[in-house]
C-alpha positions as a LaTeX table, in Angstrom:
\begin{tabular}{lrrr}
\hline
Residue & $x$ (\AA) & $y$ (\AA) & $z$ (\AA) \\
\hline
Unk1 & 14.45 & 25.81 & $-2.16$ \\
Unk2 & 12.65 & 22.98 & $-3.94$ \\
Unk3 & 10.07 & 23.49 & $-6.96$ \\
Unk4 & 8.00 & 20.82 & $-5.67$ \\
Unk5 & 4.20 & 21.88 & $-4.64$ \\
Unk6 & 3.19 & 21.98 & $-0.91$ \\
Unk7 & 1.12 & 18.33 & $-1.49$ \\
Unk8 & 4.61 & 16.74 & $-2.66$ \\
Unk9 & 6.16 & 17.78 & 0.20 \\
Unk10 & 3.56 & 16.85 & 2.67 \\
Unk11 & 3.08 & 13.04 & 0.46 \\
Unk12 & 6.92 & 13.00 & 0.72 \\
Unk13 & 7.05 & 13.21 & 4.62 \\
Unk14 & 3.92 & 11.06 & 4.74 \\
Unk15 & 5.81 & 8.45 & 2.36 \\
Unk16 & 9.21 & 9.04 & 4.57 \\
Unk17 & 6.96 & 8.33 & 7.74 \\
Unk18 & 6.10 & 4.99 & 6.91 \\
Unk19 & 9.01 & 3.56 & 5.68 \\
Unk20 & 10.24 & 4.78 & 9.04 \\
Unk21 & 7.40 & 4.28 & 11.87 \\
Unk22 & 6.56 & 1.01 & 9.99 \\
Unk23 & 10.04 & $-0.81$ & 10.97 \\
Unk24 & 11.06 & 1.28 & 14.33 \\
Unk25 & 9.54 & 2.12 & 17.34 \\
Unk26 & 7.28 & 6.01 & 17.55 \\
Unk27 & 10.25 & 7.13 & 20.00 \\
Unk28 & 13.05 & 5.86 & 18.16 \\
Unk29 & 12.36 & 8.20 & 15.09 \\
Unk30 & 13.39 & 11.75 & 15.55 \\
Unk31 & 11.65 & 14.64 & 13.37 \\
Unk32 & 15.20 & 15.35 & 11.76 \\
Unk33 & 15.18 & 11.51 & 10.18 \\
Unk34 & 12.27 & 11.61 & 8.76 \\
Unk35 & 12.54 & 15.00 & 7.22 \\
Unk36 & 16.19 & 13.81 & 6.09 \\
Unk37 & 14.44 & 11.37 & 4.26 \\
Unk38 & 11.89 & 13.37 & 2.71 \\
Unk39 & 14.05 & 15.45 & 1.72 \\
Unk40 & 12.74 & 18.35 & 3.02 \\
Unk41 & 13.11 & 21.15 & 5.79 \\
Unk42 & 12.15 & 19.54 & 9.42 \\
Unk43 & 10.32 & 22.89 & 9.89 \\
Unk44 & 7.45 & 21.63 & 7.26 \\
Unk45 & 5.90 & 18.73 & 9.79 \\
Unk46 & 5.21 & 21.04 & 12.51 \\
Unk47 & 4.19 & 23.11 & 9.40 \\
Unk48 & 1.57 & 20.54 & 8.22 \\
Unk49 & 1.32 & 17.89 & 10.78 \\
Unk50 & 1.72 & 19.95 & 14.13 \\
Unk51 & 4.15 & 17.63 & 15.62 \\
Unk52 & 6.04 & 14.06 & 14.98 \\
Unk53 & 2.58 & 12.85 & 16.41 \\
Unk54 & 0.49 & 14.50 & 14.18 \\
Unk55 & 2.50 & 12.86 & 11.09 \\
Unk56 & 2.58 & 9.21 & 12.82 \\
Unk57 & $-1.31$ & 9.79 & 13.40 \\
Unk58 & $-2.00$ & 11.38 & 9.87 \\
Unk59 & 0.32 & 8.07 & 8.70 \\
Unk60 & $-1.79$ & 5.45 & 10.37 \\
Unk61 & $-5.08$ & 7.30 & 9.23 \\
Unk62 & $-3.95$ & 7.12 & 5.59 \\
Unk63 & $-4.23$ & 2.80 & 5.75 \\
Unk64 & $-6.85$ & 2.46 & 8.16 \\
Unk65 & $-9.56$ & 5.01 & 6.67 \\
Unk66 & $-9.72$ & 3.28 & 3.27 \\
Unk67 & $-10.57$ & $-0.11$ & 4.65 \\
Unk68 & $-12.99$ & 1.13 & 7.22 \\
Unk69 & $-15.06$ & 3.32 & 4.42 \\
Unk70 & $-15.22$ & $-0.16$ & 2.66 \\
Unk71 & $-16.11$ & $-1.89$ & 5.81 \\
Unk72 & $-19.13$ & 1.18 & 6.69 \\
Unk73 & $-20.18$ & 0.15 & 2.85 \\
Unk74 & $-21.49$ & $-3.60$ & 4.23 \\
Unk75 & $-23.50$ & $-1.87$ & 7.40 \\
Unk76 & $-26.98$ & $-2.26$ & 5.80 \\
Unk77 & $-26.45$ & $-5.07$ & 3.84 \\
Unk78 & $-23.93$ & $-7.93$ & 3.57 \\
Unk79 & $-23.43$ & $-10.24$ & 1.14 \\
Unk80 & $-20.85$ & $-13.05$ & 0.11 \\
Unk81 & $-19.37$ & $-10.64$ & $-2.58$ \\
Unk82 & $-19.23$ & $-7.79$ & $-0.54$ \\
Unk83 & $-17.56$ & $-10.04$ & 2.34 \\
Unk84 & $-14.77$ & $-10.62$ & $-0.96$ \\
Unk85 & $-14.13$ & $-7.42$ & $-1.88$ \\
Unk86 & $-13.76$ & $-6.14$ & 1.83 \\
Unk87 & $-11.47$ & $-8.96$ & 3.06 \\
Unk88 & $-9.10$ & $-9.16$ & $-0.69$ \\
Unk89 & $-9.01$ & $-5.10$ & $-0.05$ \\
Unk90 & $-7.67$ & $-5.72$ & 3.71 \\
Unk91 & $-4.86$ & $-8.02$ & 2.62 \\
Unk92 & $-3.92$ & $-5.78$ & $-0.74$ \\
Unk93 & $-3.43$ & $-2.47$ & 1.83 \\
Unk94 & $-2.61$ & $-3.49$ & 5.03 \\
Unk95 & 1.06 & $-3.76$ & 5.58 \\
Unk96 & 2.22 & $-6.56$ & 8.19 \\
Unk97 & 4.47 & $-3.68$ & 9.56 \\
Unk98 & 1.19 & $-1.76$ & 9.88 \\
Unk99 & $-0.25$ & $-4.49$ & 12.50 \\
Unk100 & 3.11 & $-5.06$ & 14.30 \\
Unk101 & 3.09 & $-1.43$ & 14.80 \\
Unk102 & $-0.15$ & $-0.70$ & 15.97 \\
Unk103 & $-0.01$ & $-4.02$ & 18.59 \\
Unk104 & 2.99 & $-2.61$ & 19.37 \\
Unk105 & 1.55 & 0.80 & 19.81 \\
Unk106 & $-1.35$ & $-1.03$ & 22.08 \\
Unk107 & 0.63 & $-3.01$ & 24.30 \\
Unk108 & 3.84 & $-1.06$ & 24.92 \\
Unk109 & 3.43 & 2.96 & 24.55 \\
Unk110 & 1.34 & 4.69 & 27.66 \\
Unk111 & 0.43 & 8.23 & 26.76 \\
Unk112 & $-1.38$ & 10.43 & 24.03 \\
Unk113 & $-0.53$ & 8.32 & 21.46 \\
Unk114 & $-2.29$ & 4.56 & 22.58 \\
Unk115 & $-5.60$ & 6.76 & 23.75 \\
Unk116 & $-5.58$ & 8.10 & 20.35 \\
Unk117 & $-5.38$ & 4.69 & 18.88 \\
Unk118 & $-7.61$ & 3.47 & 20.84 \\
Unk119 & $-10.32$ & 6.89 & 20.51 \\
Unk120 & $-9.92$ & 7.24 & 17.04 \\
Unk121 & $-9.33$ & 3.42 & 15.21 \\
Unk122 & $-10.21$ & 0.80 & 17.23 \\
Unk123 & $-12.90$ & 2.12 & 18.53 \\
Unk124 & $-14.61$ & 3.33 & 15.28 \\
Unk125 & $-13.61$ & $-0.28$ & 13.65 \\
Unk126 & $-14.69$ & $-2.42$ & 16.58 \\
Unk127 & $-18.17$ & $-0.38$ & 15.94 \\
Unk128 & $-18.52$ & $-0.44$ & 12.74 \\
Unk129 & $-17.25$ & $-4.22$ & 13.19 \\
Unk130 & $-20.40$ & $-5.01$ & 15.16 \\
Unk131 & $-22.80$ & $-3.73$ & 13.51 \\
Unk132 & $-21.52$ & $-5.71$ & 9.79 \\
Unk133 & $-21.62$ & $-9.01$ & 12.55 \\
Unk134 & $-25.11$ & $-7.94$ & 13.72 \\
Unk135 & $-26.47$ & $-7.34$ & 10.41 \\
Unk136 & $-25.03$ & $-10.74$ & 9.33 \\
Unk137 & $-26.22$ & $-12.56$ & 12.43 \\
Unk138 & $-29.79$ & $-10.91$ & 12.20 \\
Unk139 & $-29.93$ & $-11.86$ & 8.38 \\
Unk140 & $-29.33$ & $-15.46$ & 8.87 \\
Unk141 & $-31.36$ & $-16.03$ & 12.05 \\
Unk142 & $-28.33$ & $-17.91$ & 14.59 \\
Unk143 & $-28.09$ & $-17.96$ & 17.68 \\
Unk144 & $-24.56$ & $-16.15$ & 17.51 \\
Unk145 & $-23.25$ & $-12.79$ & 19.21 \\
Unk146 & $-22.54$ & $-10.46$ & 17.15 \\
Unk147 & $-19.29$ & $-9.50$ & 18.95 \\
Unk148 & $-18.59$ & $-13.51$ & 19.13 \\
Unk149 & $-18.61$ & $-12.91$ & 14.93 \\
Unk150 & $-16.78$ & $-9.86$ & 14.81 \\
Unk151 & $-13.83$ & $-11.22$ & 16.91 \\
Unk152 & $-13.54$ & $-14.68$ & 14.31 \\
Unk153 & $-13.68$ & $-11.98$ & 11.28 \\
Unk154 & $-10.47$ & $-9.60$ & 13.19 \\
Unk155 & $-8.90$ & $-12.72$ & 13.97 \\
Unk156 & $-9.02$ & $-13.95$ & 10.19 \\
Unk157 & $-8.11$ & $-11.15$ & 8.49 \\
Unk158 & $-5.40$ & $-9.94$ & 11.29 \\
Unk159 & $-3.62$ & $-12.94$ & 12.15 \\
Unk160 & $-2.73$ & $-13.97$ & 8.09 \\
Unk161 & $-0.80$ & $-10.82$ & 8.15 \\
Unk162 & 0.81 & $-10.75$ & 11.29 \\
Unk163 & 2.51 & $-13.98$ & 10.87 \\
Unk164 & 3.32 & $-12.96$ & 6.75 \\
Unk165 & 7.23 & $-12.16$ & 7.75 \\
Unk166 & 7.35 & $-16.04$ & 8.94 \\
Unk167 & 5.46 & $-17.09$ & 6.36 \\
Unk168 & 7.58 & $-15.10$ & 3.50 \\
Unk169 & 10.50 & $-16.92$ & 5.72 \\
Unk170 & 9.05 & $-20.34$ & 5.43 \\
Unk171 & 7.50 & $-20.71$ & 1.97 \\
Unk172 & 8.54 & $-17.76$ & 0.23 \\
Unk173 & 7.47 & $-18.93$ & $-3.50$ \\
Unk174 & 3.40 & $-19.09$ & $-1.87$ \\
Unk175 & 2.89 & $-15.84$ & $-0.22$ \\
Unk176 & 2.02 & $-13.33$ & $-2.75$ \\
Unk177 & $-1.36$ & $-11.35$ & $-3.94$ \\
Unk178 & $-2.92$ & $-14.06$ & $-5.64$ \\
Unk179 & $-2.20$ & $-16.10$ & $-2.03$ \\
Unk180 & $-3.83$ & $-13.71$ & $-0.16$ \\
Unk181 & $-7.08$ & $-13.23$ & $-2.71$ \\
Unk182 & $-7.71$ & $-17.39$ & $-2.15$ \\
Unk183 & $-7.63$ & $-16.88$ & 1.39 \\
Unk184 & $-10.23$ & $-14.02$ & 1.44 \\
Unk185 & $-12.34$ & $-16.02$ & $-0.92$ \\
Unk186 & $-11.99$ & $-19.22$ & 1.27 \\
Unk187 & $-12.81$ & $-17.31$ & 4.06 \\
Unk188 & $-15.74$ & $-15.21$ & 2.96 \\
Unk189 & $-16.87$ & $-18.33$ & 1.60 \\
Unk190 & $-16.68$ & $-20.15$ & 4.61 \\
Unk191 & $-18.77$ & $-17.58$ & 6.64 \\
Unk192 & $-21.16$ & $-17.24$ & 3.87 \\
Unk193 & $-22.13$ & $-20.59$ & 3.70 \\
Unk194 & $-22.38$ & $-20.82$ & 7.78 \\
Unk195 & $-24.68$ & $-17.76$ & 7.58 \\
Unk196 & $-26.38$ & $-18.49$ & 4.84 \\
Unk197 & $-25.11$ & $-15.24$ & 3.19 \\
Unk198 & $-26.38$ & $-15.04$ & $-0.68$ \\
Unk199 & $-23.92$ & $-14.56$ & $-3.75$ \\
Unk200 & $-25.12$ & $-11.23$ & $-5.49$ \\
\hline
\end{tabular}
């Protein structure tokens, strides 16, 4: 038996989940794998997680809470810098495997797992996605809806890192943090200035 605490083991099988969920499909990854690769005893995710989907759901929380606590920050108030900070910390944590997997998730798994997606992520970040747009919108005085906003913002931010793969492929020497800080400034930027948004 291994010296290593109970929150090594359970950060190990985390860790070992998302090498593994992040490049293969939920089904295609059996407990034993990941577990193999913690290096621990399969009997531990049941232990801490319940069940595989308990660890692939604990997995996807671990990105997804960060960068919605940041986003729930703007709510009252939004300004250019704050626009920054949340967009540079989107890029800096979000994986591309992260967004391939949850599309995939979305558009090809049927069950427990895509209603829990959909109940406990998008839902809460298409909310909390409105109200930043609203508060934006309401601040500047246009004539835009909110939602209208909130799906240009997603579509930013998403898209850049969906495609990174093909863009690694095609101009590998570009793509790297400091790439990916320009864009959120160009981008925060560019809806600040449309909205009027002040730099504080």
């Amino acid at each position: 038996m291994s010296h290593h605490s109970d929150e090594d083991k359970r950060n190990a099988l985390l860790q070992a989940a998302r090498e593994l969920f992040l490049k293969n499909t939920y089904s295609n990854i059996s407990i034993r794998r990941i577990a193999k690769k913690a290096g621990v005893n399969s009997a531990l995710i049941a232990y801490y997680f319940d069940s595989k989907g308990g660890l692939f759901r604990e997995m996807i929380k671990s990105y997804i809470t960060e960068n919605l606590n940041l986003l729930r920050q703007s709510v009252n108030y939004v300004d250019r810098m704050a626009l920054r900070d949340f967009m540079k910390q989107f890029y800096r944590t979000m994986p591309p495997e992260m967004i391939h997997l949850t599309i995939r998730t979305l558009l090809f798994e049927r069950g427990e797992l895509r209603d829990w997606l959909i109940e406990s992520l998008l839902n809460p970040i298409f909310g909390t996605g409105t109200v930043v747009s609203a508060t934006i919108v309401d601040h500047s005085g246009k004539a835009i809806d909110p939602q209208v906003l909130r799906t240009s913002i997603q579509s930013m931010l998403v898209f850049p890192k969906l495609i990174q793969p093909i863009l690694e492929m095609m101009t590998p020497d570009e793509v790297n943090t400091e790439y990916y800080d320009r864009l959120a400034e160009f981008q925060a930027d560019m809806i600040s200035q449309y909205f009027g948004l002040e730099e504080n």
